[in-house]
PDB file of C-alpha atoms in Angstrom:
ATOM      1  CA  ASP A  11     -78.411  14.617 -17.334  1.00 63.00           C
ATOM      2  CA  ALA A  12     -75.309  16.526 -18.478  1.00 81.00           C
ATOM      3  CA  GLY A  13     -74.118  17.345 -14.985  1.00 94.00           C
ATOM      4  CA  VAL A  14     -72.561  20.644 -13.973  1.00 97.00           C
ATOM      5  CA  ILE A  15     -70.790  22.208 -16.935  1.00 97.00           C
ATOM      6  CA  GLN A  16     -67.841  24.543 -16.516  1.00 98.00           C
ATOM      7  CA  SER A  17     -65.849  26.485 -19.077  1.00 97.00           C
ATOM      8  CA  PRO A  18     -63.113  26.892 -19.953  1.00 97.00           C
ATOM      9  CA  ARG A  19     -61.335  23.732 -18.747  1.00 97.00           C
ATOM     10  CA  HIS A  20     -57.999  25.489 -18.793  1.00 97.00           C
ATOM     11  CA  GLU A  21     -57.127  29.184 -18.717  1.00 97.00           C
ATOM     12  CA  VAL A  22     -53.662  30.643 -18.937  1.00 97.00           C
ATOM     13  CA  THR A  23     -53.387  34.390 -18.581  1.00 97.00           C
ATOM     14  CA  GLU A  24     -50.951  37.082 -17.620  1.00 97.00           C
ATOM     15  CA  MET A  25     -50.983  38.985 -14.384  1.00 97.00           C
ATOM     16  CA  GLY A  26     -53.322  41.949 -14.513  1.00 96.00           C
ATOM     17  CA  GLN A  27     -55.703  40.446 -17.048  1.00 97.00           C
ATOM     18  CA  GLU A  28     -59.385  39.848 -16.427  1.00 97.00           C
ATOM     19  CA  VAL A  29     -60.508  36.236 -16.127  1.00 98.00           C
ATOM     20  CA  THR A  30     -64.093  35.000 -16.392  1.00 98.00           C
ATOM     21  CA  LEU A  31     -65.085  31.483 -15.419  1.00 98.00           C
ATOM     22  CA  ARG A  32     -68.479  30.089 -16.366  1.00 98.00           C
ATOM     23  CA  CYS A  33     -70.827  27.519 -14.907  1.00 98.00           C
ATOM     24  CA  LYS A  34     -74.106  25.886 -15.870  1.00 98.00           C
ATOM     25  CA  PRO A  35     -75.660  24.034 -12.922  1.00 97.00           C
ATOM     26  CA  ILE A  36     -77.828  20.939 -13.147  1.00 96.00           C
ATOM     27  CA  SER A  37     -81.376  21.798 -14.156  1.00 95.00           C
ATOM     28  CA  GLY A  38     -83.675  21.938 -11.144  1.00 93.00           C
ATOM     29  CA  HIS A  39     -80.884  22.581  -8.652  1.00 94.00           C
ATOM     30  CA  ASN A  40     -81.502  25.840  -6.825  1.00 91.00           C
ATOM     31  CA  SER A  41     -78.216  26.199  -4.963  1.00 93.00           C
ATOM     32  CA  LEU A  42     -74.878  26.946  -6.605  1.00 95.00           C
ATOM     33  CA  PHE A  43     -71.425  27.066  -5.056  1.00 96.00           C
ATOM     34  CA  TRP A  44     -68.011  28.257  -6.266  1.00 97.00           C
ATOM     35  CA  TYR A  45     -65.005  26.517  -4.676  1.00 97.00           C
ATOM     36  CA  ARG A  46     -61.262  26.951  -5.163  1.00 97.00           C
ATOM     37  CA  GLN A  47     -58.846  24.017  -4.752  1.00 96.00           C
ATOM     38  CA  THR A  48     -55.119  24.268  -4.071  1.00 94.00           C
ATOM     39  CA  MET A  49     -52.623  21.723  -2.822  1.00 88.00           C
ATOM     40  CA  MET A  50     -51.946  23.687   0.340  1.00 87.00           C
ATOM     41  CA  ARG A  51     -55.482  24.624   1.377  1.00 88.00           C
ATOM     42  CA  GLY A  52     -57.658  22.025  -0.323  1.00 90.00           C
ATOM     43  CA  LEU A  53     -61.207  22.996  -1.282  1.00 94.00           C
ATOM     44  CA  GLU A  54     -62.404  26.365  -0.031  1.00 93.00           C
ATOM     45  CA  LEU A  55     -65.849  27.880  -0.524  1.00 93.00           C
ATOM     46  CA  LEU A  56     -65.773  31.243  -2.263  1.00 95.00           C
ATOM     47  CA  ILE A  57     -69.445  32.099  -2.646  1.00 95.00           C
ATOM     48  CA  TYR A  58     -72.858  30.455  -2.483  1.00 93.00           C
ATOM     49  CA  PHE A  59     -76.106  31.325  -4.288  1.00 94.00           C
ATOM     50  CA  ASN A  60     -79.619  30.180  -3.486  1.00 92.00           C
ATOM     51  CA  ASN A  61     -82.348  30.809  -6.054  1.00 93.00           C
ATOM     52  CA  ASN A  62     -79.899  33.053  -7.958  1.00 94.00           C
ATOM     53  CA  VAL A  63     -79.294  35.299  -4.938  1.00 94.00           C
ATOM     54  CA  PRO A  64     -75.831  35.481  -3.328  1.00 93.00           C
ATOM     55  CA  ILE A  65     -76.223  34.298   0.249  1.00 91.00           C
ATOM     56  CA  ASP A  66     -72.683  34.013   1.569  1.00 88.00           C
ATOM     57  CA  ASP A  67     -69.653  35.602  -0.087  1.00 90.00           C
ATOM     58  CA  SER A  68     -67.423  35.627   2.974  1.00 88.00           C
ATOM     59  CA  GLY A  69     -64.990  33.291   1.240  1.00 90.00           C
ATOM     60  CA  MET A  70     -64.278  35.664  -1.621  1.00 93.00           C
ATOM     61  CA  PRO A  71     -60.654  36.568  -0.957  1.00 86.00           C
ATOM     62  CA  GLU A  72     -60.607  40.155  -2.202  1.00 85.00           C
ATOM     63  CA  ASP A  73     -62.554  42.764  -4.086  1.00 91.00           C
ATOM     64  CA  ARG A  74     -60.797  41.536  -7.209  1.00 95.00           C
ATOM     65  CA  PHE A  75     -63.187  38.575  -7.128  1.00 97.00           C
ATOM     66  CA  SER A  76     -66.833  38.906  -8.090  1.00 97.00           C
ATOM     67  CA  ALA A  77     -69.592  36.440  -8.958  1.00 97.00           C
ATOM     68  CA  LYS A  78     -72.980  36.732 -10.583  1.00 97.00           C
ATOM     69  CA  MET A  79     -75.917  34.468 -11.262  1.00 97.00           C
ATOM     70  CA  PRO A  80     -78.234  36.251 -13.683  1.00 96.00           C
ATOM     71  CA  ASN A  81     -80.554  33.245 -14.032  1.00 95.00           C
ATOM     72  CA  ALA A  82     -81.032  29.706 -12.785  1.00 94.00           C
ATOM     73  CA  SER A  83     -78.891  28.159 -15.513  1.00 95.00           C
ATOM     74  CA  PHE A  84     -75.791  30.350 -15.556  1.00 96.00           C
ATOM     75  CA  SER A  85     -73.184  31.778 -13.208  1.00 98.00           C
ATOM     76  CA  THR A  86     -69.855  33.536 -13.650  1.00 98.00           C
ATOM     77  CA  LEU A  87     -66.844  34.082 -11.425  1.00 98.00           C
ATOM     78  CA  LYS A  88     -64.669  36.997 -12.446  1.00 98.00           C
ATOM     79  CA  ILE A  89     -61.188  37.950 -11.310  1.00 97.00           C
ATOM     80  CA  GLN A  90     -60.013  41.450 -12.208  1.00 96.00           C
ATOM     81  CA  PRO A  91     -57.102  42.041 -12.114  1.00 96.00           C
ATOM     82  CA  SER A  92     -55.694  38.516 -11.837  1.00 96.00           C
ATOM     83  CA  GLU A  93     -52.552  37.732  -9.842  1.00 96.00           C
ATOM     84  CA  PRO A  94     -50.220  34.683  -9.823  1.00 96.00           C
ATOM     85  CA  ARG A  95     -51.518  33.657  -6.379  1.00 95.00           C
ATOM     86  CA  ASP A  96     -54.958  33.168  -7.925  1.00 96.00           C
ATOM     87  CA  SER A  97     -53.613  30.125  -9.779  1.00 97.00           C
ATOM     88  CA  ALA A  98     -55.740  27.153  -8.701  1.00 97.00           C
ATOM     89  CA  VAL A  99     -58.544  24.889  -9.849  1.00 98.00           C
ATOM     90  CA  TYR A 100     -61.937  26.547  -9.571  1.00 98.00           C
ATOM     91  CA  PHE A 101     -64.973  24.305  -9.159  1.00 98.00           C
ATOM     92  CA  CYS A 102     -68.634  25.038  -9.496  1.00 98.00           C
ATOM     93  CA  ALA A 103     -71.114  22.778  -7.712  1.00 96.00           C
ATOM     94  CA  SER A 104     -74.879  22.645  -7.431  1.00 95.00           C
ATOM     95  CA  CYS A 105     -77.427  20.890  -5.278  1.00 92.00           C
ATOM     96  CA  ARG A 106     -81.170  20.523  -5.116  1.00 89.00           C
ATOM     97  CA  ASP A 107     -81.555  20.682  -1.342  1.00 75.00           C
ATOM     98  CA  ARG A 108     -79.096  22.940   0.489  1.00 68.00           C
ATOM     99  CA  GLY A 109     -80.177  21.384   3.749  1.00 71.00           C
ATOM    100  CA  ARG A 110     -78.727  18.054   2.656  1.00 75.00           C
ATOM    101  CA  MET A 111     -75.731  19.559   0.838  1.00 82.00           C
ATOM    102  CA  LYS A 112     -75.311  16.635  -1.587  1.00 89.00           C
ATOM    103  CA  LEU A 113     -73.163  18.582  -4.034  1.00 93.00           C
ATOM    104  CA  PHE A 114     -72.582  17.764  -7.683  1.00 95.00           C
ATOM    105  CA  PHE A 115     -69.330  19.227  -8.961  1.00 97.00           C
ATOM    106  CA  GLY A 116     -68.247  20.257 -12.421  1.00 97.00           C
ATOM    107  CA  SER A 117     -64.897  19.229 -13.842  1.00 96.00           C
ATOM    108  CA  GLY A 118     -63.308  22.521 -12.848  1.00 97.00           C
ATOM    109  CA  THR A 119     -61.293  25.261 -14.512  1.00 98.00           C
ATOM    110  CA  GLN A 120     -57.518  25.046 -14.144  1.00 98.00           C
ATOM    111  CA  LEU A 121     -56.366  28.678 -13.925  1.00 98.00           C
ATOM    112  CA  SER A 122     -52.733  29.647 -14.359  1.00 97.00           C
ATOM    113  CA  VAL A 123     -51.780  33.304 -13.931  1.00 97.00           C
ATOM    114  CA  LEU A 124     -48.257  34.017 -15.149  1.00 96.00           C
TER     115      LEU A 124
ATOM    116  CA  GLU B  18     -63.128  26.789  14.572  1.00 73.00           C
ATOM    117  CA  ASP B  19     -64.293  23.924  12.377  1.00 77.00           C
ATOM    118  CA  GLN B  20     -61.470  21.604  11.421  1.00 86.00           C
ATOM    119  CA  VAL B  21     -61.144  18.429   9.373  1.00 93.00           C
ATOM    120  CA  THR B  22     -57.951  16.355   9.351  1.00 95.00           C
ATOM    121  CA  GLN B  23     -57.481  13.376   7.081  1.00 96.00           C
ATOM    122  CA  SER B  24     -54.850  10.691   7.422  1.00 96.00           C
ATOM    123  CA  PRO B  25     -52.766   9.364   5.927  1.00 97.00           C
ATOM    124  CA  GLU B  26     -52.021  11.936   3.221  1.00 96.00           C
ATOM    125  CA  ALA B  27     -51.163   9.133   0.816  1.00 97.00           C
ATOM    126  CA  LEU B  28     -51.637   5.378   0.887  1.00 98.00           C
ATOM    127  CA  ARG B  29     -50.341   2.669  -1.421  1.00 98.00           C
ATOM    128  CA  LEU B  30     -52.025  -0.728  -1.296  1.00 97.00           C
ATOM    129  CA  GLN B  31     -51.604  -3.946  -3.163  1.00 97.00           C
ATOM    130  CA  GLU B  32     -54.724  -5.112  -4.948  1.00 97.00           C
ATOM    131  CA  GLY B  33     -56.800  -7.031  -2.416  1.00 97.00           C
ATOM    132  CA  GLU B  34     -55.083  -5.478   0.616  1.00 97.00           C
ATOM    133  CA  SER B  35     -57.836  -3.971   2.800  1.00 97.00           C
ATOM    134  CA  SER B  36     -57.273  -0.769   4.785  1.00 98.00           C
ATOM    135  CA  SER B  37     -58.962   2.283   6.307  1.00 98.00           C
ATOM    136  CA  LEU B  38     -58.789   6.018   5.791  1.00 98.00           C
ATOM    137  CA  ASN B  39     -59.345   8.346   8.737  1.00 98.00           C
ATOM    138  CA  CYS B  40     -61.167  11.659   8.991  1.00 98.00           C
ATOM    139  CA  SER B  41     -60.984  13.470  12.346  1.00 97.00           C
ATOM    140  CA  TYR B  42     -63.203  16.481  12.805  1.00 95.00           C
ATOM    141  CA  THR B  43     -63.886  19.306  15.201  1.00 92.00           C
ATOM    142  CA  VAL B  44     -67.140  21.118  14.597  1.00 87.00           C
ATOM    143  CA  SER B  45     -69.639  23.074  16.630  1.00 84.00           C
ATOM    144  CA  GLY B  46     -72.519  20.679  16.139  1.00 87.00           C
ATOM    145  CA  LEU B  47     -72.368  18.194  13.284  1.00 90.00           C
ATOM    146  CA  ARG B  48     -75.199  18.246  10.796  1.00 90.00           C
ATOM    147  CA  GLY B  49     -73.558  15.790   8.393  1.00 92.00           C
ATOM    148  CA  LEU B  50     -70.259  14.193   7.398  1.00 95.00           C
ATOM    149  CA  PHE B  51     -69.623  13.595   3.714  1.00 96.00           C
ATOM    150  CA  TRP B  52     -67.213  11.414   1.747  1.00 97.00           C
ATOM    151  CA  TYR B  53     -66.300  12.282  -1.822  1.00 97.00           C
ATOM    152  CA  ARG B  54     -64.043  10.617  -4.370  1.00 98.00           C
ATOM    153  CA  GLN B  55     -61.935  12.757  -6.713  1.00 98.00           C
ATOM    154  CA  ASP B  56     -60.182  11.428  -9.810  1.00 97.00           C
ATOM    155  CA  PRO B  57     -57.349  13.427 -11.437  1.00 94.00           C
ATOM    156  CA  GLY B  58     -58.647  16.280 -13.559  1.00 92.00           C
ATOM    157  CA  LYS B  59     -62.215  15.876 -12.316  1.00 95.00           C
ATOM    158  CA  GLY B  60     -64.452  17.322  -9.681  1.00 96.00           C
ATOM    159  CA  PRO B  61     -65.295  15.482  -6.464  1.00 97.00           C
ATOM    160  CA  GLU B  62     -67.976  12.811  -6.750  1.00 96.00           C
ATOM    161  CA  PHE B  63     -70.368  12.171  -3.878  1.00 95.00           C
ATOM    162  CA  LEU B  64     -70.079   8.828  -2.071  1.00 96.00           C
ATOM    163  CA  PHE B  65     -71.807   8.963   1.326  1.00 93.00           C
ATOM    164  CA  THR B  66     -73.443  11.162   3.928  1.00 95.00           C
ATOM    165  CA  LEU B  67     -73.459  10.164   7.612  1.00 96.00           C
ATOM    166  CA  TYR B  68     -75.589  12.037  10.115  1.00 93.00           C
ATOM    167  CA  SER B  69     -75.147  10.473  13.541  1.00 93.00           C
ATOM    168  CA  ALA B  70     -72.613   8.491  15.556  1.00 94.00           C
ATOM    169  CA  GLY B  71     -72.909   4.788  14.960  1.00 95.00           C
ATOM    170  CA  GLU B  72     -74.243   5.172  11.450  1.00 96.00           C
ATOM    171  CA  GLU B  73     -72.696   3.107   8.645  1.00 97.00           C
ATOM    172  CA  LYS B  74     -73.103   3.241   4.873  1.00 97.00           C
ATOM    173  CA  GLU B  75     -71.790   0.824   2.247  1.00 96.00           C
ATOM    174  CA  LYS B  76     -71.201   0.952  -1.490  1.00 94.00           C
ATOM    175  CA  GLU B  77     -69.439  -1.891  -3.254  1.00 94.00           C
ATOM    176  CA  ARG B  78     -65.992  -2.223  -1.586  1.00 96.00           C
ATOM    177  CA  LEU B  79     -66.395   0.925   0.511  1.00 97.00           C
ATOM    178  CA  LYS B  80     -67.898   1.281   3.966  1.00 98.00           C
ATOM    179  CA  ALA B  81     -68.080   4.530   5.897  1.00 98.00           C
ATOM    180  CA  THR B  82     -68.536   4.720   9.662  1.00 98.00           C
ATOM    181  CA  LEU B  83     -69.000   7.630  12.053  1.00 97.00           C
ATOM    182  CA  THR B  84     -68.206   8.338  15.697  1.00 94.00           C
ATOM    183  CA  LYS B  85     -68.506  11.599  17.618  1.00 91.00           C
ATOM    184  CA  LYS B  86     -64.949  12.584  16.710  1.00 93.00           C
ATOM    185  CA  GLU B  87     -64.016  10.768  13.520  1.00 96.00           C
ATOM    186  CA  SER B  88     -65.093   8.846  10.475  1.00 98.00           C
ATOM    187  CA  PHE B  89     -63.452   5.922   8.763  1.00 98.00           C
ATOM    188  CA  LEU B  90     -63.650   4.880   5.148  1.00 98.00           C
ATOM    189  CA  HIS B  91     -62.939   1.152   5.017  1.00 98.00           C
ATOM    190  CA  ILE B  92     -61.822  -0.284   1.695  1.00 97.00           C
ATOM    191  CA  THR B  93     -62.188  -4.053   1.385  1.00 97.00           C
ATOM    192  CA  ALA B  94     -60.150  -5.949  -1.213  1.00 97.00           C
ATOM    193  CA  PRO B  95     -59.424  -2.818  -3.266  1.00 97.00           C
ATOM    194  CA  LYS B  96     -58.956  -2.861  -7.021  1.00 97.00           C
ATOM    195  CA  PRO B  97     -56.792  -0.531  -9.155  1.00 97.00           C
ATOM    196  CA  GLU B  98     -59.918   1.374 -10.200  1.00 97.00           C
ATOM    197  CA  ASP B  99     -60.365   2.438  -6.562  1.00 97.00           C
ATOM    198  CA  SER B 100     -57.257   4.621  -6.938  1.00 98.00           C
ATOM    199  CA  ALA B 101     -58.317   8.219  -6.327  1.00 98.00           C
ATOM    200  CA  THR B 102     -58.213  10.975  -3.739  1.00 97.00           C
ATOM    201  CA  TYR B 103     -60.857  10.540  -1.044  1.00 98.00           C
ATOM    202  CA  LEU B 104     -62.148  13.734   0.543  1.00 97.00           C
ATOM    203  CA  CYS B 105     -63.983  14.094   3.814  1.00 97.00           C
ATOM    204  CA  ALA B 106     -66.180  17.125   4.527  1.00 95.00           C
ATOM    205  CA  VAL B 107     -68.340  18.284   7.429  1.00 93.00           C
ATOM    206  CA  GLN B 108     -71.493  20.359   7.485  1.00 90.00           C
ATOM    207  CA  ALA B 109     -71.866  22.198  10.777  1.00 86.00           C
ATOM    208  CA  GLU B 110     -75.091  23.277  12.438  1.00 83.00           C
ATOM    209  CA  THR B 111     -73.761  26.831  12.254  1.00 77.00           C
ATOM    210  CA  GLY B 112     -72.705  27.744   8.732  1.00 65.00           C
ATOM    211  CA  ALA B 113     -74.889  24.943   7.460  1.00 65.00           C
ATOM    212  CA  ASN B 114     -74.729  26.218   3.890  1.00 73.00           C
ATOM    213  CA  ASN B 115     -71.123  25.154   3.553  1.00 81.00           C
ATOM    214  CA  LEU B 116     -69.113  21.950   3.499  1.00 87.00           C
ATOM    215  CA  PHE B 117     -65.719  22.259   5.192  1.00 89.00           C
ATOM    216  CA  PHE B 118     -63.323  19.894   3.379  1.00 93.00           C
ATOM    217  CA  GLY B 119     -60.221  18.081   4.486  1.00 94.00           C
ATOM    218  CA  THR B 120     -57.213  17.946   2.166  1.00 93.00           C
ATOM    219  CA  GLY B 121     -57.815  14.309   1.282  1.00 95.00           C
ATOM    220  CA  THR B 122     -56.083  10.941   1.185  1.00 97.00           C
ATOM    221  CA  ARG B 123     -54.521   9.985  -2.123  1.00 97.00           C
ATOM    222  CA  LEU B 124     -55.033   6.230  -2.564  1.00 98.00           C
ATOM    223  CA  THR B 125     -53.045   4.165  -5.055  1.00 98.00           C
ATOM    224  CA  VAL B 126     -53.926   0.493  -5.561  1.00 98.00           C
ATOM    225  CA  ILE B 127     -51.195  -1.488  -7.287  1.00 97.00           C
ATOM    226  CA  PRO B 128     -52.186  -4.480  -9.462  1.00 96.00           C
TER     227      PRO B 128
END
């Protein structure tokens, strides 16, 4: 089992540029989560999908953020335009049973917006 | 509002020196309390889930306990490889599709 796979591991971009983060969940897991981690606020949920359908996007900070899950094995989180305050580590996680919420996390994408 | 507070923020222990990490929570109906371990540059790794007051779970040198207001992660005779950040998270009855995380305790075990 390869676990949750995220790419890229690191992304450095300039303010105003579009950023796309990618995630492949564990096969057979039907729930997918995008989290953002900062020193000040810790881990915060951005958006959650169940069976490829967005269920709760109340954590998405602004309209600059969007997420898609076109199929069960792929999801993207896009920031357009990016701003320095978006700098953080972005994690994707998946689970088989959303009732139990035993999440498996990827290794994250370290985003730096200059 | 759901709230999770972990203490201390950082803890340094000598190898073999046992201690406990605290997670205090306020939630409108607890469905589950979770402990995760996070190593630098990696995502959190699941350790335990506790569902009701009085419940305990153990894994190697770690034991997690739960009361109606807090959880403890007891570390017995820690080793340097136990150094990591330990995160506590709660799943509420309302908003059950989310884990609300604390900011963690950064543990360093010195050989």
